Structure formats: C-alpha cells, structure tokens
C-alpha cells in the first residue's frame, strides 16, 4: 500500500510559479511511475505529467515547456514545478502511482493522493 500526500498548492497570479510535492509513505515509489493529474470544476480529470522510475518524463501538450516533473527517490518525493501559470491551470491537482508502463491513462493508476488546490488569478 502506498499513501500519497500532495502539498504546495495555493493562490498565485497569472505568470507566477508554484511547486507541488507528492510524498509517499507506507511503501516507497520504487518501481512505480508517478503522475500528476488535475481536475477543474465541471471537467474530467486530465493527465498533466508523469515520470517513470527510470526518469523518463511525459507531459500534456497544454503544459509542455511550462511544467517540469522530477523525482527524488531517496526522499520518496515527486515534484511538479509549474511556471508561467495561466488561469486555465486552475484545478485540484492530484498525484498518483502506477505500476503500468502506460502513463497517460487515469484508470491505470492504483494509488491516489487527496489533491491540492491550485488557483491562478488573472
């Protein structure tokens, strides 16, 4: 069992930055792909970024070039650095862990955190 806890959300003006953290407890991230997803009010949860155990990274087109995902395996933590934030980035952000090699499919992620709110004002 892997427990995930997100932190780092908040309110920021457009153009600003935030760094989200996803910390694992109970078990390590060893061997897992960790993804970030987000869900805005009235919308479906969508893929944002993912990083495999070996360090390969994947991004949604909407965040490519602005967001960076990284992981510190020694700390059992995955980060999402978000720069040049836009109002349309406003959502609850979730981290999740998967043992599947398919990184963009929400249903393949077995473990989920509770989410952290990111609000970008215009």
PDB file of C-alpha atoms in Angstrom:
ATOM      1  CA  UNK A   1       0.000   0.000   0.000  1.00  0.00           C
ATOM      2  CA  UNK A   2       1.288   3.424  -0.961  1.00  0.00           C
ATOM      3  CA  UNK A   3      -0.063   6.555   0.669  1.00  0.00           C
ATOM      4  CA  UNK A   4       0.424   9.771  -1.241  1.00  0.00           C
ATOM      5  CA  UNK A   5       0.219  13.294   0.141  1.00  0.00           C
ATOM      6  CA  UNK A   6       0.304  16.377  -2.067  1.00  0.00           C
ATOM      7  CA  UNK A   7       1.369  19.815  -0.914  1.00  0.00           C
ATOM      8  CA  UNK A   8       2.358  23.164  -2.348  1.00  0.00           C
ATOM      9  CA  UNK A   9      -0.891  24.343  -3.850  1.00  0.00           C
ATOM     10  CA  UNK A  10      -2.199  27.847  -3.369  1.00  0.00           C
ATOM     11  CA  UNK A  11      -3.283  31.081  -4.995  1.00  0.00           C
ATOM     12  CA  UNK A  12      -0.965  32.714  -7.500  1.00  0.00           C
ATOM     13  CA  UNK A  13      -1.280  35.423 -10.129  1.00  0.00           C
ATOM     14  CA  UNK A  14      -1.060  34.608 -13.802  1.00  0.00           C
ATOM     15  CA  UNK A  15       2.562  34.308 -14.844  1.00  0.00           C
ATOM     16  CA  UNK A  16       3.617  33.128 -11.426  1.00  0.00           C
ATOM     17  CA  UNK A  17       5.048  29.818 -10.254  1.00  0.00           C
ATOM     18  CA  UNK A  18       4.273  27.075  -7.791  1.00  0.00           C
ATOM     19  CA  UNK A  19       5.984  23.843  -6.905  1.00  0.00           C
ATOM     20  CA  UNK A  20       3.847  20.888  -5.925  1.00  0.00           C
ATOM     21  CA  UNK A  21       5.211  17.979  -3.933  1.00  0.00           C
ATOM     22  CA  UNK A  22       3.957  14.422  -3.709  1.00  0.00           C
ATOM     23  CA  UNK A  23       5.345  12.442  -0.800  1.00  0.00           C
ATOM     24  CA  UNK A  24       4.924   8.703  -0.444  1.00  0.00           C
ATOM     25  CA  UNK A  25       4.624   6.762   2.768  1.00  0.00           C
ATOM     26  CA  UNK A  26       3.830   3.192   3.654  1.00  0.00           C
ATOM     27  CA  UNK A  27       5.846   1.949   0.723  1.00  0.00           C
ATOM     28  CA  UNK A  28       8.404   3.597  -1.451  1.00  0.00           C
ATOM     29  CA  UNK A  29       7.894   4.738  -5.011  1.00  0.00           C
ATOM     30  CA  UNK A  30      10.294   2.008  -6.057  1.00  0.00           C
ATOM     31  CA  UNK A  31       9.375   0.741  -9.498  1.00  0.00           C
ATOM     32  CA  UNK A  32       6.339   2.995  -9.844  1.00  0.00           C
ATOM     33  CA  UNK A  33       5.515   5.607 -12.413  1.00  0.00           C
ATOM     34  CA  UNK A  34       4.199   8.729 -10.699  1.00  0.00           C
ATOM     35  CA  UNK A  35       1.814  11.022 -12.480  1.00  0.00           C
ATOM     36  CA  UNK A  36       0.174  14.369 -11.871  1.00  0.00           C
ATOM     37  CA  UNK A  37      -3.409  14.879 -12.900  1.00  0.00           C
ATOM     38  CA  UNK A  38      -5.781  17.788 -12.463  1.00  0.00           C
ATOM     39  CA  UNK A  39      -9.492  18.314 -12.325  1.00  0.00           C
ATOM     40  CA  UNK A  40     -11.227  21.630 -12.814  1.00  0.00           C
ATOM     41  CA  UNK A  41     -14.841  22.190 -11.731  1.00  0.00           C
ATOM     42  CA  UNK A  42     -17.253  20.506 -14.120  1.00  0.00           C
ATOM     43  CA  UNK A  43     -14.470  18.813 -16.073  1.00  0.00           C
ATOM     44  CA  UNK A  44     -12.987  15.363 -16.157  1.00  0.00           C
ATOM     45  CA  UNK A  45      -9.696  14.575 -14.506  1.00  0.00           C
ATOM     46  CA  UNK A  46      -6.897  15.018 -17.024  1.00  0.00           C
ATOM     47  CA  UNK A  47      -3.295  13.956 -17.355  1.00  0.00           C
ATOM     48  CA  UNK A  48      -0.684  16.630 -16.691  1.00  0.00           C
ATOM     49  CA  UNK A  49       2.711  14.943 -16.408  1.00  0.00           C
ATOM     50  CA  UNK A  50       4.357  11.688 -15.419  1.00  0.00           C
ATOM     51  CA  UNK A  51       7.783  10.360 -14.584  1.00  0.00           C
ATOM     52  CA  UNK A  52       8.835   6.741 -14.706  1.00  0.00           C
ATOM     53  CA  UNK A  53      11.084   5.007 -12.205  1.00  0.00           C
ATOM     54  CA  UNK A  54      13.952   5.327 -14.681  1.00  0.00           C
ATOM     55  CA  UNK A  55      13.324   9.050 -15.055  1.00  0.00           C
ATOM     56  CA  UNK A  56      11.550   9.297 -18.397  1.00  0.00           C
ATOM     57  CA  UNK A  57       9.134  12.210 -18.420  1.00  0.00           C
ATOM     58  CA  UNK A  58       5.875  12.846 -20.246  1.00  0.00           C
ATOM     59  CA  UNK A  59       3.732  15.977 -20.452  1.00  0.00           C
ATOM     60  CA  UNK A  60       0.354  17.062 -21.689  1.00  0.00           C
ATOM     61  CA  UNK A  61       0.654  19.436 -24.618  1.00  0.00           C
ATOM     62  CA  UNK A  62      -1.048  22.154 -22.596  1.00  0.00           C
ATOM     63  CA  UNK A  63       1.765  22.288 -20.035  1.00  0.00           C
ATOM     64  CA  UNK A  64       4.795  21.336 -22.108  1.00  0.00           C
ATOM     65  CA  UNK A  65       7.527  23.923 -21.739  1.00  0.00           C
ATOM     66  CA  UNK A  66       5.954  25.404 -18.601  1.00  0.00           C
ATOM     67  CA  UNK A  67       5.809  22.486 -16.147  1.00  0.00           C
ATOM     68  CA  UNK A  68       8.636  20.203 -15.089  1.00  0.00           C
ATOM     69  CA  UNK A  69       8.229  16.917 -13.250  1.00  0.00           C
ATOM     70  CA  UNK A  70      11.079  15.448 -11.247  1.00  0.00           C
ATOM     71  CA  UNK A  71      11.601  12.878  -8.554  1.00  0.00           C
ATOM     72  CA  UNK A  72      13.896  12.370  -5.596  1.00  0.00           C
ATOM     73  CA  UNK A  73      13.818   8.653  -4.960  1.00  0.00           C
ATOM     74  CA  UNK A  74      15.843   8.970  -1.765  1.00  0.00           C
ATOM     75  CA  UNK A  75      13.139  11.236  -0.341  1.00  0.00           C
ATOM     76  CA  UNK A  76      10.241   9.303  -1.880  1.00  0.00           C
ATOM     77  CA  UNK A  77       9.012  12.554  -3.328  1.00  0.00           C
ATOM     78  CA  UNK A  78       7.935  13.703  -6.765  1.00  0.00           C
ATOM     79  CA  UNK A  79       7.753  17.373  -7.672  1.00  0.00           C
ATOM     80  CA  UNK A  80       5.849  19.379 -10.233  1.00  0.00           C
ATOM     81  CA  UNK A  81       7.401  22.763 -10.921  1.00  0.00           C
ATOM     82  CA  UNK A  82       4.802  24.967 -12.567  1.00  0.00           C
ATOM     83  CA  UNK A  83       5.923  28.168 -14.244  1.00  0.00           C
ATOM     84  CA  UNK A  84       4.127  30.766 -16.361  1.00  0.00           C
ATOM     85  CA  UNK A  85       0.843  29.751 -14.801  1.00  0.00           C
ATOM     86  CA  UNK A  86      -2.384  30.619 -16.554  1.00  0.00           C
ATOM     87  CA  UNK A  87      -5.935  30.948 -15.222  1.00  0.00           C
ATOM     88  CA  UNK A  88      -6.828  27.794 -17.143  1.00  0.00           C
ATOM     89  CA  UNK A  89      -4.358  25.883 -14.952  1.00  0.00           C
ATOM     90  CA  UNK A  90      -6.746  26.377 -12.030  1.00  0.00           C
ATOM     91  CA  UNK A  91      -7.754  22.950 -10.722  1.00  0.00           C
ATOM     92  CA  UNK A  92      -7.279  20.422  -7.977  1.00  0.00           C
ATOM     93  CA  UNK A  93      -4.008  18.655  -8.665  1.00  0.00           C
ATOM     94  CA  UNK A  94      -3.586  15.003  -7.765  1.00  0.00           C
ATOM     95  CA  UNK A  95      -0.563  12.768  -7.755  1.00  0.00           C
ATOM     96  CA  UNK A  96      -0.901   9.083  -8.411  1.00  0.00           C
ATOM     97  CA  UNK A  97       1.268   5.998  -8.664  1.00  0.00           C
ATOM     98  CA  UNK A  98       1.090   3.254 -11.252  1.00  0.00           C
ATOM     99  CA  UNK A  99       2.970   0.062 -11.996  1.00  0.00           C
ATOM    100  CA  UNK A 100       1.815   0.217 -15.620  1.00  0.00           C
ATOM    101  CA  UNK A 101       4.068   1.438 -18.399  1.00  0.00           C
ATOM    102  CA  UNK A 102       1.161   3.393 -19.890  1.00  0.00           C
ATOM    103  CA  UNK A 103       1.415   6.809 -18.297  1.00  0.00           C
ATOM    104  CA  UNK A 104      -1.497   8.893 -19.594  1.00  0.00           C
ATOM    105  CA  UNK A 105      -4.459   6.690 -18.635  1.00  0.00           C
ATOM    106  CA  UNK A 106      -6.080   7.688 -15.362  1.00  0.00           C
ATOM    107  CA  UNK A 107      -7.634   4.286 -14.650  1.00  0.00           C
ATOM    108  CA  UNK A 108      -4.240   2.564 -14.646  1.00  0.00           C
ATOM    109  CA  UNK A 109      -3.067   4.497 -11.600  1.00  0.00           C
ATOM    110  CA  UNK A 110      -3.727   2.469  -8.475  1.00  0.00           C
ATOM    111  CA  UNK A 111      -2.803   4.887  -5.694  1.00  0.00           C
ATOM    112  CA  UNK A 112      -4.028   8.477  -5.417  1.00  0.00           C
ATOM    113  CA  UNK A 113      -3.480  11.393  -3.107  1.00  0.00           C
ATOM    114  CA  UNK A 114      -6.228  13.657  -1.819  1.00  0.00           C
ATOM    115  CA  UNK A 115      -5.337  16.562  -4.064  1.00  0.00           C
ATOM    116  CA  UNK A 116      -4.156  20.121  -3.612  1.00  0.00           C
ATOM    117  CA  UNK A 117      -5.914  23.204  -4.940  1.00  0.00           C
ATOM    118  CA  UNK A 118      -4.138  25.478  -7.392  1.00  0.00           C
ATOM    119  CA  UNK A 119      -5.850  28.758  -8.228  1.00  0.00           C
ATOM    120  CA  UNK A 120      -4.412  31.150 -10.791  1.00  0.00           C
ATOM    121  CA  UNK A 121      -5.929  34.622 -10.854  1.00  0.00           C
ATOM    122  CA  UNK A 122      -5.937  36.785 -13.952  1.00  0.00           C
TER     123      UNK A 122
END
